[in-house]
JSON list of C-alpha atoms and ligand atoms in Angstrom, two decimals:
[
{"chain": "A", "resi": 1, "resn": "MET", "atom": "CA", "xyz": [-5.59, 8.85, 14.78]},
{"chain": "A", "resi": 2, "resn": "GLU", "atom": "CA", "xyz": [-7.62, 12.37, 14.48]},
{"chain": "A", "resi": 3, "resn": "LEU", "atom": "CA", "xyz": [-7.33, 14.04, 11.68]},
{"chain": "A", "resi": 4, "resn": "ALA", "atom": "CA", "xyz": [-6.02, 17.17, 12.72]},
{"chain": "A", "resi": 5, "resn": "GLY", "atom": "CA", "xyz": [-3.80, 15.10, 14.63]},
{"chain": "A", "resi": 6, "resn": "ILE", "atom": "CA", "xyz": [-2.09, 13.32, 11.61]},
{"chain": "A", "resi": 7, "resn": "ILE", "atom": "CA", "xyz": [-1.92, 17.08, 10.17]},
{"chain": "A", "resi": 8, "resn": "ALA", "atom": "CA", "xyz": [-0.42, 18.06, 12.73]},
{"chain": "A", "resi": 9, "resn": "GLN", "atom": "CA", "xyz": [2.59, 15.53, 12.56]},
{"chain": "A", "resi": 10, "resn": "GLY", "atom": "CA", "xyz": [3.47, 17.18, 9.23]},
{"chain": "A", "resi": 11, "resn": "GLU", "atom": "CA", "xyz": [4.21, 14.53, 6.61]},
{"chain": "A", "resi": 12, "resn": "GLY", "atom": "CA", "xyz": [6.20, 11.10, 6.67]},
{"chain": "A", "resi": 13, "resn": "GLN", "atom": "CA", "xyz": [6.77, 7.71, 5.93]},
{"chain": "A", "resi": 14, "resn": "THR", "atom": "CA", "xyz": [2.82, 7.58, 5.87]},
{"chain": "A", "resi": 15, "resn": "THR", "atom": "CA", "xyz": [1.42, 10.46, 5.52]},
{"chain": "A", "resi": 16, "resn": "GLU", "atom": "CA", "xyz": [1.29, 12.56, 1.81]},
{"chain": "A", "resi": 17, "resn": "PHE", "atom": "CA", "xyz": [-0.32, 16.01, 1.84]},
{"chain": "A", "resi": 18, "resn": "LYS", "atom": "CA", "xyz": [-1.44, 17.66, -1.88]},
{"chain": "A", "resi": 19, "resn": "LYS", "atom": "CA", "xyz": [-3.20, 20.74, -1.46]},
{"chain": "A", "resi": 20, "resn": "SER", "atom": "CA", "xyz": [-5.51, 19.70, -4.86]},
{"chain": "A", "resi": 21, "resn": "LEU", "atom": "CA", "xyz": [-6.93, 16.75, -6.20]},
{"chain": "A", "resi": 22, "resn": "SER", "atom": "CA", "xyz": [-4.94, 18.22, -9.57]},
{"chain": "A", "resi": 23, "resn": "LEU", "atom": "CA", "xyz": [-2.23, 16.11, -8.20]},
{"chain": "A", "resi": 24, "resn": "ARG", "atom": "CA", "xyz": [-3.62, 12.94, -8.42]},
{"chain": "A", "resi": 25, "resn": "ARG", "atom": "CA", "xyz": [-0.29, 11.47, -10.20]},
{"chain": "A", "resi": 26, "resn": "GLU", "atom": "CA", "xyz": [2.06, 12.69, -7.85]},
{"chain": "A", "resi": 27, "resn": "ALA", "atom": "CA", "xyz": [-0.52, 12.22, -5.04]},
{"chain": "A", "resi": 28, "resn": "LEU", "atom": "CA", "xyz": [-1.33, 7.72, -6.47]},
{"chain": "A", "resi": 29, "resn": "GLU", "atom": "CA", "xyz": [3.04, 8.17, -6.54]},
{"chain": "A", "resi": 30, "resn": "ALA", "atom": "CA", "xyz": [3.32, 8.77, -3.11]},
{"chain": "A", "resi": 31, "resn": "LEU", "atom": "CA", "xyz": [0.58, 6.04, -2.27]},
{"chain": "A", "resi": 32, "resn": "CYS", "atom": "CA", "xyz": [2.36, 3.45, -4.42]},
{"chain": "A", "resi": 33, "resn": "GLY", "atom": "CA", "xyz": [5.32, 4.37, -2.29]},
{"chain": "A", "resi": 34, "resn": "MET", "atom": "CA", "xyz": [4.05, 4.27, 1.34]},
{"chain": "A", "resi": 35, "resn": "VAL", "atom": "CA", "xyz": [2.25, 0.92, 0.51]},
{"chain": "A", "resi": 36, "resn": "ASN", "atom": "CA", "xyz": [5.11, -0.74, -0.95]},
{"chain": "A", "resi": 37, "resn": "ALA", "atom": "CA", "xyz": [7.52, 0.24, 2.14]},
{"chain": "A", "resi": 38, "resn": "ASP", "atom": "CA", "xyz": [7.88, -1.79, 5.58]},
{"chain": "A", "resi": 39, "resn": "CYS", "atom": "CA", "xyz": [4.88, -0.73, 6.78]},
{"chain": "A", "resi": 40, "resn": "ALA", "atom": "CA", "xyz": [1.95, -1.31, 4.53]},
{"chain": "A", "resi": 41, "resn": "LYS", "atom": "CA", "xyz": [0.46, 1.81, 4.68]},
{"chain": "A", "resi": 42, "resn": "GLY", "atom": "CA", "xyz": [-0.14, 4.91, 3.34]},
{"chain": "A", "resi": 43, "resn": "ILE", "atom": "CA", "xyz": [-2.62, 8.34, 3.60]},
{"chain": "A", "resi": 44, "resn": "VAL", "atom": "CA", "xyz": [-3.01, 10.57, 1.04]},
{"chain": "A", "resi": 45, "resn": "LEU", "atom": "CA", "xyz": [-5.32, 13.85, 2.48]},
{"chain": "A", "resi": 46, "resn": "PHE", "atom": "CA", "xyz": [-5.63, 16.38, -0.81]},
{"chain": "A", "resi": 47, "resn": "GLY", "atom": "CA", "xyz": [-6.82, 19.68, 0.70]},
{"chain": "A", "resi": 48, "resn": "VAL", "atom": "CA", "xyz": [-3.16, 20.36, 2.62]},
{"chain": "A", "resi": 49, "resn": "GLU", "atom": "CA", "xyz": [-0.23, 21.86, 1.67]},
{"chain": "A", "resi": 50, "resn": "PRO", "atom": "CA", "xyz": [2.87, 20.07, 1.97]},
{"chain": "A", "resi": 51, "resn": "ASP", "atom": "CA", "xyz": [3.48, 22.37, 4.71]},
{"chain": "A", "resi": 52, "resn": "GLY", "atom": "CA", "xyz": [1.04, 21.02, 6.63]},
{"chain": "A", "resi": 53, "resn": "VAL", "atom": "CA", "xyz": [-1.68, 24.59, 6.37]},
{"chain": "A", "resi": 54, "resn": "VAL", "atom": "CA", "xyz": [-5.65, 22.78, 5.34]},
{"chain": "A", "resi": 55, "resn": "CYS", "atom": "CA", "xyz": [-6.15, 24.58, 2.06]},
{"chain": "A", "resi": 56, "resn": "GLY", "atom": "CA", "xyz": [-8.86, 22.65, 1.60]},
{"chain": "A", "resi": 57, "resn": "VAL", "atom": "CA", "xyz": [-10.49, 21.01, -1.64]},
{"chain": "A", "resi": 58, "resn": "GLU", "atom": "CA", "xyz": [-12.05, 22.84, -4.76]},
{"chain": "A", "resi": 59, "resn": "SER", "atom": "CA", "xyz": [-15.60, 21.94, -3.30]},
{"chain": "A", "resi": 60, "resn": "GLY", "atom": "CA", "xyz": [-16.83, 21.86, -6.51]},
{"chain": "A", "resi": 61, "resn": "ASN", "atom": "CA", "xyz": [-17.65, 18.07, -7.63]},
{"chain": "A", "resi": 62, "resn": "LEU", "atom": "CA", "xyz": [-16.41, 16.05, -4.70]},
{"chain": "A", "resi": 63, "resn": "ASP", "atom": "CA", "xyz": [-18.86, 13.08, -6.51]},
{"chain": "A", "resi": 64, "resn": "SER", "atom": "CA", "xyz": [-17.24, 13.29, -9.33]},
{"chain": "A", "resi": 65, "resn": "ALA", "atom": "CA", "xyz": [-13.75, 13.60, -7.69]},
{"chain": "A", "resi": 66, "resn": "GLN", "atom": "CA", "xyz": [-13.52, 11.26, -5.45]},
{"chain": "A", "resi": 67, "resn": "ARG", "atom": "CA", "xyz": [-14.87, 8.20, -8.71]},
{"chain": "A", "resi": 68, "resn": "SER", "atom": "CA", "xyz": [-12.51, 9.99, -10.75]},
{"chain": "A", "resi": 69, "resn": "LEU", "atom": "CA", "xyz": [-9.58, 9.25, -8.33]},
{"chain": "A", "resi": 70, "resn": "SER", "atom": "CA", "xyz": [-11.12, 6.16, -7.66]},
{"chain": "A", "resi": 71, "resn": "GLN", "atom": "CA", "xyz": [-11.15, 4.76, -11.16]},
{"chain": "A", "resi": 72, "resn": "ALA", "atom": "CA", "xyz": [-7.48, 5.93, -11.35]},
{"chain": "A", "resi": 73, "resn": "ILE", "atom": "CA", "xyz": [-6.36, 3.91, -9.18]},
{"chain": "A", "resi": 74, "resn": "ASN", "atom": "CA", "xyz": [-7.91, 0.77, -10.07]},
{"chain": "A", "resi": 75, "resn": "GLN", "atom": "CA", "xyz": [-6.88, 1.21, -13.21]},
{"chain": "A", "resi": 76, "resn": "GLY", "atom": "CA", "xyz": [-3.34, 1.69, -12.63]},
{"chain": "A", "resi": 77, "resn": "PHE", "atom": "CA", "xyz": [-2.09, -0.10, -9.24]},
{"chain": "A", "resi": 78, "resn": "GLU", "atom": "CA", "xyz": [-1.27, -3.76, -10.79]},
{"chain": "A", "resi": 79, "resn": "PRO", "atom": "CA", "xyz": [-2.63, -5.47, -9.18]},
{"chain": "A", "resi": 80, "resn": "ARG", "atom": "CA", "xyz": [-5.17, -3.97, -7.79]},
{"chain": "A", "resi": 81, "resn": "LEU", "atom": "CA", "xyz": [-5.24, -2.30, -4.12]},
{"chain": "A", "resi": 82, "resn": "PRO", "atom": "CA", "xyz": [-7.78, -2.03, -2.11]},
{"chain": "A", "resi": 83, "resn": "PHE", "atom": "CA", "xyz": [-8.03, 1.31, -1.10]},
{"chain": "A", "resi": 84, "resn": "GLU", "atom": "CA", "xyz": [-11.19, 4.00, 0.86]},
{"chain": "A", "resi": 85, "resn": "ILE", "atom": "CA", "xyz": [-11.15, 7.71, 0.35]},
{"chain": "A", "resi": 86, "resn": "GLN", "atom": "CA", "xyz": [-13.48, 9.67, 2.87]},
{"chain": "A", "resi": 87, "resn": "VAL", "atom": "CA", "xyz": [-14.67, 13.50, 2.36]},
{"chain": "A", "resi": 88, "resn": "LYS", "atom": "CA", "xyz": [-13.50, 15.14, 5.79]},
{"chain": "A", "resi": 89, "resn": "VAL", "atom": "CA", "xyz": [-14.41, 18.18, 7.24]},
{"chain": "A", "resi": 90, "resn": "VAL", "atom": "CA", "xyz": [-10.58, 19.86, 8.46]},
{"chain": "A", "resi": 91, "resn": "GLU", "atom": "CA", "xyz": [-11.18, 23.76, 10.16]},
{"chain": "A", "resi": 92, "resn": "ASP", "atom": "CA", "xyz": [-14.15, 24.66, 7.80]},
{"chain": "A", "resi": 93, "resn": "ARG", "atom": "CA", "xyz": [-12.39, 23.10, 4.29]},
{"chain": "A", "resi": 94, "resn": "TRP", "atom": "CA", "xyz": [-12.88, 20.30, 2.88]},
{"chain": "A", "resi": 95, "resn": "LEU", "atom": "CA", "xyz": [-10.35, 17.44, 2.34]},
{"chain": "A", "resi": 96, "resn": "VAL", "atom": "CA", "xyz": [-10.69, 14.06, 0.46]},
{"chain": "A", "resi": 97, "resn": "VAL", "atom": "CA", "xyz": [-8.67, 11.58, 2.51]},
{"chain": "A", "resi": 98, "resn": "LEU", "atom": "CA", "xyz": [-7.34, 8.15, 0.76]},
{"chain": "A", "resi": 99, "resn": "SER", "atom": "CA", "xyz": [-5.75, 5.50, 2.57]},
{"chain": "A", "resi": 100, "resn": "ALA", "atom": "CA", "xyz": [-4.35, 2.48, 1.70]},
{"chain": "A", "resi": 101, "resn": "GLU", "atom": "CA", "xyz": [-2.79, -0.96, 2.95]},
{"chain": "A", "resi": 102, "resn": "ARG", "atom": "CA", "xyz": [-1.06, -3.71, 1.60]},
{"chain": "A", "resi": 103, "resn": "PRO", "atom": "CA", "xyz": [-2.22, -6.61, 2.09]},
{"chain": "A", "resi": 104, "resn": "ARG", "atom": "CA", "xyz": [0.81, -9.15, 2.75]},
{"chain": "A", "resi": 105, "resn": "SER", "atom": "CA", "xyz": [-0.43, -11.40, 0.16]},
{"chain": "A", "resi": 106, "resn": "VAL", "atom": "CA", "xyz": [1.44, -8.31, -2.10]},
{"chain": "A", "resi": 107, "resn": "PRO", "atom": "CA", "xyz": [4.67, -8.20, -2.35]},
{"chain": "A", "resi": 108, "resn": "TYR", "atom": "CA", "xyz": [5.32, -4.83, -3.53]},
{"chain": "A", "resi": 109, "resn": "TYR", "atom": "CA", "xyz": [2.59, -2.66, -6.31]},
{"chain": "A", "resi": 110, "resn": "GLU", "atom": "CA", "xyz": [2.82, -0.96, -9.27]},
{"chain": "A", "resi": 111, "resn": "TYR", "atom": "CA", "xyz": [1.42, 1.95, -10.23]},
{"chain": "A", "resi": 112, "resn": "ASP", "atom": "CA", "xyz": [1.77, 2.89, -13.82]},
{"chain": "A", "resi": 113, "resn": "GLY", "atom": "CA", "xyz": [4.21, 0.44, -14.65]},
{"chain": "A", "resi": 114, "resn": "ARG", "atom": "CA", "xyz": [6.87, 1.66, -12.45]},
{"chain": "A", "resi": 115, "resn": "ALA", "atom": "CA", "xyz": [7.72, 0.50, -8.82]},
{"chain": "A", "resi": 116, "resn": "TRP", "atom": "CA", "xyz": [8.18, 3.56, -5.90]},
{"chain": "A", "resi": 117, "resn": "ILE", "atom": "CA", "xyz": [9.53, 3.33, -2.13]},
{"chain": "A", "resi": 118, "resn": "ARG", "atom": "CA", "xyz": [9.06, 5.61, -0.17]},
{"chain": "A", "resi": 119, "resn": "GLN", "atom": "CA", "xyz": [11.53, 7.50, 2.01]},
{"chain": "A", "resi": 120, "resn": "GLY", "atom": "CA", "xyz": [11.14, 9.68, 4.37]},
{"chain": "A", "resi": 121, "resn": "SER", "atom": "CA", "xyz": [8.40, 11.81, 2.90]},
{"chain": "A", "resi": 122, "resn": "GLY", "atom": "CA", "xyz": [10.44, 11.29, -0.14]},
{"chain": "A", "resi": 123, "resn": "LYS", "atom": "CA", "xyz": [10.21, 8.53, -2.90]},
{"chain": "A", "resi": 124, "resn": "ARG", "atom": "CA", "xyz": [12.52, 6.52, -5.76]},
{"chain": "A", "resi": 125, "resn": "GLN", "atom": "CA", "xyz": [11.95, 4.03, -8.16]},
{"chain": "A", "resi": 126, "resn": "LEU", "atom": "CA", "xyz": [12.85, 0.16, -7.34]},
{"chain": "A", "resi": 127, "resn": "THR", "atom": "CA", "xyz": [16.07, -1.01, -8.76]},
{"chain": "A", "resi": 128, "resn": "LEU", "atom": "CA", "xyz": [15.08, -4.49, -9.93]},
{"chain": "A", "resi": 129, "resn": "ALA", "atom": "CA", "xyz": [17.24, -5.90, -7.77]},
{"chain": "A", "resi": 130, "resn": "GLU", "atom": "CA", "xyz": [16.00, -4.99, -4.38]},
{"chain": "A", "resi": 131, "resn": "LYS", "atom": "CA", "xyz": [12.06, -6.27, -6.49]},
{"chain": "A", "resi": 132, "resn": "ASP", "atom": "CA", "xyz": [13.71, -9.58, -6.73]},
{"chain": "A", "resi": 133, "resn": "GLN", "atom": "CA", "xyz": [14.69, -8.99, -2.74]},
{"chain": "A", "resi": 134, "resn": "ILE", "atom": "CA", "xyz": [11.75, -8.17, -2.02]},
{"chain": "A", "resi": 135, "resn": "ARG", "atom": "CA", "xyz": [9.99, -10.87, -3.32]},
{"chain": "A", "resi": 136, "resn": "ARG", "atom": "CA", "xyz": [12.32, -13.17, -2.28]},
{"chain": "A", "resi": 137, "resn": "VAL", "atom": "CA", "xyz": [11.17, -11.86, 1.82]},
{"chain": "A", "resi": 138, "resn": "ARG", "atom": "CA", "xyz": [7.79, -11.25, 1.23]},
{"chain": "A", "resi": 139, "resn": "ASP", "atom": "CA", "xyz": [6.23, -13.50, -1.35]},
{"chain": "A", "resi": 140, "resn": "ARG", "atom": "CA", "xyz": [5.39, -17.01, -0.20]},
{"chain": "A", "resi": 141, "resn": "ALA", "atom": "CA", "xyz": [6.44, -18.86, -3.59]},
{"chain": "A", "resi": 142, "resn": "PHE", "atom": "CA", "xyz": [9.60, -17.54, -3.17]},
{"chain": "A", "resi": 143, "resn": "HIS", "atom": "CA", "xyz": [10.85, -16.94, 0.73]},
{"chain": "A", "resi": 144, "resn": "PRO", "atom": "CA", "xyz": [13.46, -19.81, 1.74]},
{"chain": "A", "resi": 145, "resn": "GLY", "atom": "CA", "xyz": [12.42, -19.72, 5.65]},
{"chain": "A", "resi": 146, "resn": "PRO", "atom": "CA", "xyz": [12.27, -19.35, 7.99]},
{"chain": "A", "resi": 147, "resn": "TRP", "atom": "CA", "xyz": [7.94, -18.92, 8.42]},
{"chain": "A", "resi": 148, "resn": "LYS", "atom": "CA", "xyz": [6.27, -18.14, 11.43]},
{"chain": "A", "resi": 149, "resn": "CYS", "atom": "CA", "xyz": [2.68, -18.83, 12.36]},
{"chain": "A", "resi": 150, "resn": "ASP", "atom": "CA", "xyz": [0.48, -16.08, 12.51]},
{"chain": "A", "resi": 151, "resn": "ARG", "atom": "CA", "xyz": [-1.76, -18.04, 15.30]},
{"chain": "A", "resi": 152, "resn": "CYS", "atom": "CA", "xyz": [0.46, -19.96, 17.15]},
{"chain": "A", "resi": 153, "resn": "GLY", "atom": "CA", "xyz": [3.21, -17.84, 16.65]},
{"chain": "A", "resi": 154, "resn": "ILE", "atom": "CA", "xyz": [5.33, -21.92, 15.90]},
{"chain": "A", "resi": 155, "resn": "CYS", "atom": "CA", "xyz": [8.40, -21.31, 14.39]},
{"chain": "A", "resi": 156, "resn": "VAL", "atom": "CA", "xyz": [9.66, -23.31, 11.47]},
{"chain": "A", "resi": 157, "resn": "GLY", "atom": "CA", "xyz": [12.65, -23.90, 9.17]},
{"chain": "A", "resi": 158, "resn": "GLN", "atom": "CA", "xyz": [11.36, -25.19, 6.63]},
{"chain": "A", "resi": 159, "resn": "LEU", "atom": "CA", "xyz": [7.84, -26.11, 4.81]},
{"chain": "A", "resi": 160, "resn": "ILE", "atom": "CA", "xyz": [7.51, -29.76, 3.83]},
{"chain": "A", "resi": 161, "resn": "SER", "atom": "CA", "xyz": [3.70, -29.79, 3.02]},
{"chain": "A", "resi": 162, "resn": "VAL", "atom": "CA", "xyz": [2.57, -29.77, -0.09]},
{"chain": "A", "resi": 163, "resn": "THR", "atom": "CA", "xyz": [-1.14, -30.40, -1.73]},
{"chain": "A", "resi": 164, "resn": "MET", "atom": "CA", "xyz": [-2.11, -31.75, -4.67]},
{"chain": "A", "resi": 165, "resn": "THR", "atom": "CA", "xyz": [-3.87, -28.86, -6.97]},
{"chain": "A", "resi": 166, "resn": "LYS", "atom": "CA", "xyz": [-5.15, -29.71, -10.30]},
{"chain": "A", "resi": 167, "resn": "ASP", "atom": "CA", "xyz": [-2.23, -27.32, -11.16]},
{"chain": "A", "resi": 168, "resn": "GLY", "atom": "CA", "xyz": [0.03, -30.05, -9.32]},
{"chain": "A", "resi": 169, "resn": "MET", "atom": "CA", "xyz": [1.81, -29.69, -6.24]},
{"chain": "A", "resi": 170, "resn": "ARG", "atom": "CA", "xyz": [0.89, -26.78, -4.37]},
{"chain": "A", "resi": 171, "resn": "LYS", "atom": "CA", "xyz": [2.94, -25.61, -0.95]},
{"chain": "A", "resi": 172, "resn": "THR", "atom": "CA", "xyz": [0.70, -25.29, 1.56]},
{"chain": "A", "resi": 173, "resn": "TYR", "atom": "CA", "xyz": [0.70, -23.33, 4.54]},
{"chain": "A", "resi": 174, "resn": "ASP", "atom": "CA", "xyz": [-1.10, -23.76, 7.28]},
{"chain": "A", "resi": 175, "resn": "CYS", "atom": "CA", "xyz": [-0.23, -24.26, 10.23]},
{"chain": "A", "resi": 176, "resn": "SER", "atom": "CA", "xyz": [-1.92, -27.47, 12.16]},
{"chain": "A", "resi": 177, "resn": "CYS", "atom": "CA", "xyz": [-2.90, -24.99, 14.72]},
{"chain": "A", "resi": 178, "resn": "GLY", "atom": "CA", "xyz": [-5.64, -23.46, 12.21]},
{"chain": "A", "resi": 179, "resn": "GLY", "atom": "CA", "xyz": [-2.91, -20.77, 11.46]},
{"chain": "A", "resi": 180, "resn": "GLU", "atom": "CA", "xyz": [-0.80, -19.99, 8.45]},
{"chain": "A", "resi": 181, "resn": "PHE", "atom": "CA", "xyz": [2.64, -19.40, 7.98]},
{"chain": "A", "resi": 182, "resn": "TRP", "atom": "CA", "xyz": [4.65, -16.27, 6.71]},
{"chain": "A", "resi": 183, "resn": "PRO", "atom": "CA", "xyz": [7.88, -15.44, 5.83]},
{"chain": "A", "resi": 184, "resn": "SER", "atom": "CA", "xyz": [9.56, -14.76, 9.46]},
{"chain": "A", "resi": 185, "resn": "THR", "atom": "CA", "xyz": [11.61, -11.33, 9.28]},
{"chain": "B", "resi": 1, "resn": "LIG", "atom": "ZN1", "xyz": [0.18, -22.31, 14.06]}
]
């Protein structure tokens, strides 16, 4: 979607506005909450006020700002979060656009030791019980079934295929069609 369209829709489940790059911690906690939610993705726009007014970021040194933002993401997220940072111009002002998506092999992310979950445009920390529940639903090693192939769409109740690796027996998730089995929800 066009950036202007995203801004016009306002903050929500997958969109967070931050008026300044100095609000980095809050922004990354919000990003953590968005990728941990079921939609598994989020976008943070730096240079937009919470009510959607485009104020632009401090244009001093956007290169080093992007570098330090990248560094904070790489150091703060566990496991490592794939992300993209872009600099865009909207209404003649500079915006820094940070977007990320949780691969389905990752049940949830922690930022600075905390697992956030977004609800609407707010966030809270996941409880221990919720983390367990998420692992059962999303983590293939914990998921009890049923399973669905991402290629042919076949559903199976149980996975019985195992392979021998140097670390011992391991479940395999390969379907005979060449696809992979993932938790069916
Ligand atoms: Zn298949």
